[in-house]
Amino acid sequence: MKRIGAMLAGMGIAMSVFAGTAAAETADLSSLVSKQEQQKMVNVAHRGASGHAPENTMAAFQKGFEMKADYIEIDVQMTKDGELVAIHDTTVDRTTNGTGAVGDLTFEEIRQLDAGSWFGPEFAGEKVPTFEEILDGFRGKTGVLIELKAPELYPGIEEKVAEALIERNMHRPNNAKIIIQSFNHGSMQTSKELLPNIPHGVLAGMSWANVTDEQLAEFATYADYFNPNMNIVTHELVAGVHAADMRIFPYTSRSQEQAFRLFDLGVDGIITDFPEHVYKHPVFN
Ligand code: G3P
Ligand code: CA
């Protein structure tokens, strides 16, 4: 009962409508929630399907697409010579065979690195992909949730991202499934001004556990999504985000139990390393 109630809340259906007897409620709700409505849970492959392939590589993005994720999530940063690339850390140390800060290396230097072997020998030779390669490779195939990672290190990155999207006519919501998000909320305000028709999101770490309705309303002046650390998600937070007319995609689910919990809390989407966890929820079966 709790699960179905939370799911309905997630779909914006007021529970007061269903304030009948408990027994009648259970039967009615099951039939009211059509299979199609249930499947609105958005499945986001975090850094690609990064539980199965090295994060932020074309292999991981392809895997996310093959697993039918609605979006692939990518972390975008900028090289010393101004190329936009997908990589999570601000150094290349953890996920490649190189060392150094992304912003201190040229694209040619970064491109020579192996971004796959650390994950498994079968991924040897995977490269750090460019933002434009990802757009060209996956447009029309799956959505792209673009995170601007540490944009304060890369002045002008919002403009460069906007240019790449506009060049491809992907800046209109009807043309492409694109969302832009960042922990840097000022960067999102800048980006929203450049790309007013693209949905934007604010990422919120643990320090936002007690976010107020007023703060959510302020975010909603430029953001369409409030995407928090999954550990701060409660029914109340989900209700507050929806009351502010935003959607909520928590990050990062890495187990089946975590995905089920988020589903039951009525979130709109789940950012996960394992897209299969979202589809395994009982409501799909
Ligand atoms: O999509 C949100 C999530 O990716 C934020 O955390 O550290 O994985 O970029 P992180
Ligand atoms: Ca990310």
mmCIF file of C-alpha atoms and ligand atoms in Angstrom:
data_model
loop_
_atom_site.group_PDB
_atom_site.id
_atom_site.type_symbol
_atom_site.label_atom_id
_atom_site.label_comp_id
_atom_site.label_asym_id
_atom_site.label_seq_id
_atom_site.Cartn_x
_atom_site.Cartn_y
_atom_site.Cartn_z
ATOM 1 C CA MET A 1 0.000 0.000 0.000
ATOM 2 C CA LYS A 2 2.766 2.363 0.960
ATOM 3 C CA ARG A 3 4.551 1.592 -2.277
ATOM 4 C CA ILE A 4 1.568 2.307 -4.487
ATOM 5 C CA GLY A 5 0.716 5.441 -2.535
ATOM 6 C CA ALA A 6 4.227 6.761 -2.919
ATOM 7 C CA MET A 7 4.212 5.972 -6.591
ATOM 8 C CA LEU A 8 1.036 7.932 -7.115
ATOM 9 C CA ALA A 9 2.431 10.849 -5.182
ATOM 10 C CA GLY A 10 5.417 10.677 -7.507
ATOM 11 C CA MET A 11 3.113 11.011 -10.449
ATOM 12 C CA GLY A 12 1.554 14.072 -8.949
ATOM 13 C CA ILE A 13 -1.762 12.468 -8.118
ATOM 14 C CA ALA A 14 -3.172 13.919 -4.910
ATOM 15 C CA MET A 15 -3.641 11.209 -2.324
ATOM 16 C CA SER A 16 -6.650 13.058 -0.950
ATOM 17 C CA VAL A 17 -8.570 11.912 -3.993
ATOM 18 C CA PHE A 18 -8.192 8.382 -2.724
ATOM 19 C CA ALA A 19 -9.186 8.934 0.873
ATOM 20 C CA GLY A 20 -11.728 6.123 0.899
ATOM 21 C CA THR A 21 -11.617 2.956 2.986
ATOM 22 C CA ALA A 22 -8.312 1.168 3.113
ATOM 23 C CA ALA A 23 -9.633 -1.965 1.436
ATOM 24 C CA ALA A 24 -11.328 -0.127 -1.409
ATOM 25 C CA GLU A 25 -8.273 2.032 -1.800
ATOM 26 C CA THR A 26 -5.958 -0.920 -2.394
ATOM 27 C CA ALA A 27 -8.142 -2.408 -5.091
ATOM 28 C CA ASP A 28 -8.877 0.889 -6.814
ATOM 29 C CA LEU A 29 -5.321 2.135 -6.851
ATOM 30 C CA SER A 30 -4.005 -1.004 -8.502
ATOM 31 C CA SER A 31 -6.357 -0.592 -11.407
ATOM 32 C CA LEU A 32 -5.907 3.158 -11.659
ATOM 33 C CA VAL A 33 -2.164 2.922 -12.074
ATOM 34 C CA SER A 34 -1.840 1.685 -15.598
ATOM 35 C CA LYS A 35 1.242 -0.109 -16.769
ATOM 36 C CA GLN A 36 2.014 2.872 -18.938
ATOM 37 C CA GLU A 37 1.903 5.289 -15.999
ATOM 38 C CA GLN A 38 4.103 3.027 -13.916
ATOM 39 C CA GLN A 39 6.731 3.069 -16.600
ATOM 40 C CA LYS A 40 7.175 6.799 -16.274
ATOM 41 C CA MET A 41 9.909 6.060 -13.737
ATOM 42 C CA VAL A 42 12.893 7.532 -15.535
ATOM 43 C CA ASN A 43 15.941 5.293 -15.672
ATOM 44 C CA VAL A 44 19.243 7.171 -15.825
ATOM 45 C CA ALA A 45 22.466 5.275 -16.505
ATOM 46 C CA HIS A 46 24.995 7.012 -14.250
ATOM 47 C CA ARG A 47 28.221 7.846 -16.122
ATOM 48 C CA GLY A 48 26.760 5.361 -18.607
ATOM 49 C CA ALA A 49 25.918 1.899 -17.298
ATOM 50 C CA SER A 50 28.968 2.239 -15.098
ATOM 51 C CA GLY A 51 28.296 -0.927 -13.127
ATOM 52 C CA HIS A 52 29.026 -2.837 -16.314
ATOM 53 C CA ALA A 53 31.610 -0.798 -18.202
ATOM 54 C CA PRO A 54 34.169 1.911 -17.402
ATOM 55 C CA GLU A 55 32.393 5.136 -16.460
ATOM 56 C CA ASN A 56 32.178 8.004 -18.923
ATOM 57 C CA THR A 57 33.374 5.962 -21.899
ATOM 58 C CA MET A 58 31.557 5.209 -25.133
ATOM 59 C CA ALA A 59 31.389 1.577 -23.967
ATOM 60 C CA ALA A 60 29.463 2.590 -20.848
ATOM 61 C CA PHE A 61 27.164 4.906 -22.789
ATOM 62 C CA GLN A 62 26.503 2.219 -25.396
ATOM 63 C CA LYS A 63 25.737 -0.251 -22.619
ATOM 64 C CA GLY A 64 23.280 2.217 -21.081
ATOM 65 C CA PHE A 65 21.570 2.573 -24.442
ATOM 66 C CA GLU A 66 21.443 -1.196 -24.951
ATOM 67 C CA MET A 67 19.940 -1.592 -21.476
ATOM 68 C CA LYS A 68 17.213 0.817 -22.543
ATOM 69 C CA ALA A 69 18.030 3.546 -20.066
ATOM 70 C CA ASP A 70 16.004 6.691 -20.740
ATOM 71 C CA TYR A 71 19.095 8.848 -20.234
ATOM 72 C CA ILE A 72 22.831 8.431 -20.008
ATOM 73 C CA GLU A 73 24.436 10.717 -17.438
ATOM 74 C CA ILE A 74 27.750 12.306 -18.393
ATOM 75 C CA ASP A 75 30.254 14.490 -16.529
ATOM 76 C CA VAL A 76 31.547 17.298 -18.698
ATOM 77 C CA GLN A 77 34.813 19.151 -18.136
ATOM 78 C CA MET A 78 37.206 21.144 -20.338
ATOM 79 C CA THR A 79 40.791 20.472 -21.407
ATOM 80 C CA LYS A 80 43.574 23.048 -21.320
ATOM 81 C CA ASP A 81 42.943 23.845 -24.986
ATOM 82 C CA GLY A 82 39.183 24.179 -24.626
ATOM 83 C CA GLU A 83 37.832 20.784 -25.717
ATOM 84 C CA LEU A 84 34.827 19.475 -23.814
ATOM 85 C CA VAL A 85 35.378 15.929 -22.565
ATOM 86 C CA ALA A 86 33.480 13.436 -20.418
ATOM 87 C CA ILE A 87 35.307 12.492 -17.235
ATOM 88 C CA HIS A 88 34.218 12.534 -13.603
ATOM 89 C CA ASP A 89 37.237 13.442 -11.494
ATOM 90 C CA THR A 90 39.056 16.715 -12.000
ATOM 91 C CA THR A 91 42.211 14.663 -12.519
ATOM 92 C CA VAL A 92 42.714 11.758 -14.919
ATOM 93 C CA ASP A 93 44.467 9.654 -12.264
ATOM 94 C CA ARG A 94 41.707 7.285 -11.130
ATOM 95 C CA THR A 95 40.105 6.375 -14.449
ATOM 96 C CA THR A 96 43.004 6.439 -16.894
ATOM 97 C CA ASN A 97 46.633 5.384 -17.068
ATOM 98 C CA GLY A 98 47.718 9.023 -16.943
ATOM 99 C CA THR A 99 48.169 11.628 -14.250
ATOM 100 C CA GLY A 100 47.328 15.287 -13.930
ATOM 101 C CA ALA A 101 44.444 17.698 -13.846
ATOM 102 C CA VAL A 102 41.996 17.651 -16.745
ATOM 103 C CA GLY A 103 42.384 21.414 -17.109
ATOM 104 C CA ASP A 104 46.188 21.157 -17.300
ATOM 105 C CA LEU A 105 46.225 18.619 -20.142
ATOM 106 C CA THR A 106 45.597 19.254 -23.823
ATOM 107 C CA PHE A 107 42.993 17.237 -25.655
ATOM 108 C CA GLU A 108 45.723 15.410 -27.561
ATOM 109 C CA GLU A 109 47.357 14.412 -24.284
ATOM 110 C CA ILE A 110 44.086 13.209 -22.782
ATOM 111 C CA ARG A 111 43.109 11.392 -25.937
ATOM 112 C CA GLN A 112 46.181 9.189 -25.764
ATOM 113 C CA LEU A 113 45.169 7.814 -22.382
ATOM 114 C CA ASP A 114 43.559 4.446 -21.767
ATOM 115 C CA ALA A 115 40.267 5.018 -19.944
ATOM 116 C CA GLY A 116 39.146 1.391 -19.901
ATOM 117 C CA SER A 117 41.852 -0.933 -18.544
ATOM 118 C CA TRP A 118 41.344 0.076 -14.911
ATOM 119 C CA PHE A 119 37.864 -1.453 -15.134
ATOM 120 C CA GLY A 120 38.780 -4.618 -16.977
ATOM 121 C CA PRO A 121 41.186 -5.841 -19.670
ATOM 122 C CA GLU A 122 38.345 -6.226 -22.170
ATOM 123 C CA PHE A 123 37.953 -2.442 -22.124
ATOM 124 C CA ALA A 124 41.597 -1.666 -22.894
ATOM 125 C CA GLY A 125 41.881 1.141 -25.393
ATOM 126 C CA GLU A 126 38.670 2.972 -24.441
ATOM 127 C CA LYS A 127 39.274 6.686 -24.815
ATOM 128 C CA VAL A 128 38.061 9.725 -22.909
ATOM 129 C CA PRO A 129 35.224 10.798 -25.195
ATOM 130 C CA THR A 130 34.437 14.322 -26.281
ATOM 131 C CA PHE A 131 31.118 15.925 -25.483
ATOM 132 C CA GLU A 132 30.422 16.303 -29.187
ATOM 133 C CA GLU A 133 31.112 12.624 -29.881
ATOM 134 C CA ILE A 134 28.555 11.709 -27.257
ATOM 135 C CA LEU A 135 25.937 14.064 -28.661
ATOM 136 C CA ASP A 136 26.518 12.791 -32.196
ATOM 137 C CA GLY A 137 26.637 9.162 -31.125
ATOM 138 C CA PHE A 138 23.505 9.114 -29.012
ATOM 139 C CA ARG A 139 21.187 11.827 -30.286
ATOM 140 C CA GLY A 140 17.875 10.251 -31.202
ATOM 141 C CA LYS A 141 18.856 7.053 -29.380
ATOM 142 C CA THR A 142 18.702 8.013 -25.715
ATOM 143 C CA GLY A 143 18.466 11.128 -23.594
ATOM 144 C CA VAL A 144 21.565 12.807 -22.219
ATOM 145 C CA LEU A 145 21.719 14.133 -18.657
ATOM 146 C CA ILE A 146 24.657 16.517 -18.840
ATOM 147 C CA GLU A 147 26.411 17.325 -15.583
ATOM 148 C CA LEU A 148 28.748 20.307 -15.652
ATOM 149 C CA LYS A 149 31.402 19.002 -13.292
ATOM 150 C CA ALA A 150 33.258 21.679 -11.322
ATOM 151 C CA PRO A 151 32.375 24.406 -13.845
ATOM 152 C CA GLU A 152 34.067 26.971 -11.609
ATOM 153 C CA LEU A 153 37.367 25.534 -12.896
ATOM 154 C CA TYR A 154 36.425 26.162 -16.509
ATOM 155 C CA PRO A 155 35.262 29.710 -17.209
ATOM 156 C CA GLY A 156 33.029 29.794 -20.274
ATOM 157 C CA ILE A 157 32.070 26.112 -20.164
ATOM 158 C CA GLU A 158 28.360 26.966 -20.095
ATOM 159 C CA GLU A 159 28.723 28.866 -23.386
ATOM 160 C CA LYS A 160 30.669 26.020 -24.996
ATOM 161 C CA VAL A 161 28.056 23.471 -24.011
ATOM 162 C CA ALA A 162 25.322 25.745 -25.318
ATOM 163 C CA GLU A 163 27.163 26.221 -28.627
ATOM 164 C CA ALA A 164 27.510 22.487 -29.173
ATOM 165 C CA LEU A 165 23.821 21.931 -28.515
ATOM 166 C CA ILE A 166 22.649 24.871 -30.625
ATOM 167 C CA GLU A 167 24.918 23.810 -33.532
ATOM 168 C CA ARG A 168 23.038 20.518 -33.585
ATOM 169 C CA ASN A 169 19.642 22.092 -33.055
ATOM 170 C CA MET A 170 19.414 20.133 -29.802
ATOM 171 C CA HIS A 171 18.491 23.155 -27.706
ATOM 172 C CA ARG A 172 14.781 22.751 -28.273
ATOM 173 C CA PRO A 173 13.041 20.268 -25.980
ATOM 174 C CA ASN A 174 11.132 18.722 -28.867
ATOM 175 C CA ASN A 175 14.329 17.926 -30.735
ATOM 176 C CA ALA A 176 16.323 16.113 -28.082
ATOM 177 C CA LYS A 177 16.019 14.694 -24.603
ATOM 178 C CA ILE A 178 18.561 16.876 -22.835
ATOM 179 C CA ILE A 179 18.820 17.959 -19.192
ATOM 180 C CA ILE A 180 21.709 20.013 -17.784
ATOM 181 C CA GLN A 181 22.589 19.788 -14.081
ATOM 182 C CA SER A 182 25.345 20.795 -11.665
ATOM 183 C CA PHE A 183 26.261 21.081 -8.016
ATOM 184 C CA ASN A 184 27.270 24.640 -8.956
ATOM 185 C CA HIS A 185 23.915 26.371 -8.875
ATOM 186 C CA GLY A 186 25.237 29.686 -10.170
ATOM 187 C CA SER A 187 26.453 27.832 -13.248
ATOM 188 C CA MET A 188 22.934 26.491 -13.771
ATOM 189 C CA GLN A 189 21.493 29.998 -13.619
ATOM 190 C CA THR A 190 23.996 31.066 -16.292
ATOM 191 C CA SER A 191 23.247 28.024 -18.421
ATOM 192 C CA LYS A 192 19.480 28.476 -18.136
ATOM 193 C CA GLU A 193 19.839 32.007 -19.492
ATOM 194 C CA LEU A 194 21.775 30.658 -22.477
ATOM 195 C CA LEU A 195 19.432 27.719 -23.029
ATOM 196 C CA PRO A 196 16.030 28.758 -21.689
ATOM 197 C CA ASN A 197 14.200 25.886 -23.359
ATOM 198 C CA ILE A 198 16.379 23.127 -21.955
ATOM 199 C CA PRO A 199 15.419 21.727 -18.548
ATOM 200 C CA HIS A 200 18.044 22.343 -15.871
ATOM 201 C CA GLY A 201 18.677 20.662 -12.536
ATOM 202 C CA VAL A 202 20.339 21.515 -9.259
ATOM 203 C CA LEU A 203 22.344 18.733 -7.685
ATOM 204 C CA ALA A 204 22.138 18.639 -3.908
ATOM 205 C CA GLY A 205 24.554 16.826 -1.632
ATOM 206 C CA MET A 206 24.040 15.761 1.964
ATOM 207 C CA SER A 207 24.222 19.339 3.223
ATOM 208 C CA TRP A 208 20.810 19.975 1.638
ATOM 209 C CA ALA A 209 19.053 17.422 3.878
ATOM 210 C CA ASN A 210 17.030 20.189 5.480
ATOM 211 C CA VAL A 211 16.291 22.184 2.373
ATOM 212 C CA THR A 212 13.330 24.489 2.993
ATOM 213 C CA ASP A 213 10.288 25.098 0.847
ATOM 214 C CA GLU A 214 11.564 28.627 0.312
ATOM 215 C CA GLN A 215 14.885 27.344 -0.999
ATOM 216 C CA LEU A 216 13.093 24.899 -3.297
ATOM 217 C CA ALA A 217 10.922 27.728 -4.612
ATOM 218 C CA GLU A 218 14.063 29.754 -5.307
ATOM 219 C CA PHE A 219 15.646 26.833 -7.199
ATOM 220 C CA ALA A 220 12.452 26.504 -9.208
ATOM 221 C CA THR A 221 12.934 29.996 -10.635
ATOM 222 C CA TYR A 222 15.565 28.489 -12.959
ATOM 223 C CA ALA A 223 15.569 24.726 -12.364
ATOM 224 C CA ASP A 224 13.178 22.005 -13.390
ATOM 225 C CA TYR A 225 14.888 19.263 -11.382
ATOM 226 C CA PHE A 226 16.119 18.962 -7.808
ATOM 227 C CA ASN A 227 18.451 15.949 -7.908
ATOM 228 C CA PRO A 228 19.681 15.022 -4.428
ATOM 229 C CA ASN A 229 21.965 12.487 -2.840
ATOM 230 C CA MET A 230 19.672 9.483 -2.377
ATOM 231 C CA ASN A 231 20.391 9.395 1.350
ATOM 232 C CA ILE A 232 18.456 12.601 1.994
ATOM 233 C CA VAL A 233 15.331 11.515 0.122
ATOM 234 C CA THR A 234 12.162 11.242 2.209
ATOM 235 C CA HIS A 235 8.459 11.369 1.385
ATOM 236 C CA GLU A 236 8.482 14.945 2.633
ATOM 237 C CA LEU A 237 11.327 15.959 0.358
ATOM 238 C CA VAL A 238 9.630 14.375 -2.654
ATOM 239 C CA ALA A 239 6.401 16.190 -1.800
ATOM 240 C CA GLY A 240 8.261 19.480 -1.348
ATOM 241 C CA VAL A 241 10.042 19.181 -4.694
ATOM 242 C CA HIS A 242 6.770 18.396 -6.441
ATOM 243 C CA ALA A 243 5.005 21.261 -4.668
ATOM 244 C CA ALA A 244 7.712 23.530 -6.082
ATOM 245 C CA ASP A 245 6.823 22.164 -9.510
ATOM 246 C CA MET A 246 10.132 20.370 -10.016
ATOM 247 C CA ARG A 247 10.991 16.731 -10.571
ATOM 248 C CA ILE A 248 13.404 14.656 -8.507
ATOM 249 C CA PHE A 249 16.048 12.204 -9.772
ATOM 250 C CA PRO A 250 18.179 11.070 -6.797
ATOM 251 C CA TYR A 251 21.721 9.771 -7.220
ATOM 252 C CA THR A 252 23.364 7.217 -7.070
ATOM 253 C CA SER A 253 21.616 3.891 -6.662
ATOM 254 C CA ARG A 254 24.027 0.967 -6.675
ATOM 255 C CA SER A 255 21.943 -1.855 -5.230
ATOM 256 C CA GLN A 256 18.549 -3.363 -5.867
ATOM 257 C CA GLU A 257 17.389 -2.372 -2.379
ATOM 258 C CA GLN A 258 18.382 1.245 -2.903
ATOM 259 C CA ALA A 259 16.492 1.388 -6.198
ATOM 260 C CA PHE A 260 13.375 -0.121 -4.632
ATOM 261 C CA ARG A 261 13.501 2.315 -1.732
ATOM 262 C CA LEU A 262 13.697 5.310 -4.063
ATOM 263 C CA PHE A 263 10.922 3.909 -6.208
ATOM 264 C CA ASP A 264 8.724 3.528 -3.138
ATOM 265 C CA LEU A 265 9.424 7.090 -2.067
ATOM 266 C CA GLY A 266 7.803 8.272 -5.267
ATOM 267 C CA VAL A 267 10.759 9.846 -7.036
ATOM 268 C CA ASP A 268 10.452 10.633 -10.746
ATOM 269 C CA GLY A 269 13.675 9.012 -11.852
ATOM 270 C CA ILE A 270 16.620 7.056 -10.489
ATOM 271 C CA ILE A 271 20.235 7.717 -11.364
ATOM 272 C CA THR A 272 21.886 4.332 -11.155
ATOM 273 C CA ASP A 273 25.007 2.416 -12.118
ATOM 274 C CA PHE A 274 22.722 -0.555 -12.802
ATOM 275 C CA PRO A 275 19.734 0.273 -15.031
ATOM 276 C CA GLU A 276 18.414 -3.260 -14.600
ATOM 277 C CA HIS A 277 17.611 -2.509 -10.946
ATOM 278 C CA VAL A 278 14.943 -0.002 -11.948
ATOM 279 C CA TYR A 279 13.220 -2.362 -14.334
ATOM 280 C CA LYS A 280 13.210 -5.169 -11.781
ATOM 281 C CA HIS A 281 10.745 -3.332 -9.552
ATOM 282 C CA PRO A 282 7.592 -5.415 -8.903
ATOM 283 C CA VAL A 283 5.361 -2.839 -10.577
ATOM 284 C CA PHE A 284 6.916 -3.754 -13.909
ATOM 285 C CA ASN A 285 6.147 -7.431 -13.456
HETATM 286 O O1 G3P B 1 23.935 12.640 -11.669
HETATM 287 C C1 G3P B 1 24.287 12.961 -10.388
HETATM 288 C C2 G3P B 1 25.553 12.354 -9.911
HETATM 289 O O2 G3P B 1 26.326 11.964 -10.991
HETATM 290 C C3 G3P B 1 26.297 13.299 -9.050
HETATM 291 O O3 G3P B 1 27.396 12.726 -8.432
HETATM 292 O O4 G3P B 1 29.800 12.443 -8.173
HETATM 293 O O5 G3P B 1 28.533 10.843 -9.544
HETATM 294 O O6 G3P B 1 28.938 13.126 -10.391
HETATM 295 P P1 G3P B 1 28.722 12.254 -9.167
HETATM 296 CA CA CA B 2 27.815 12.966 -12.419
#
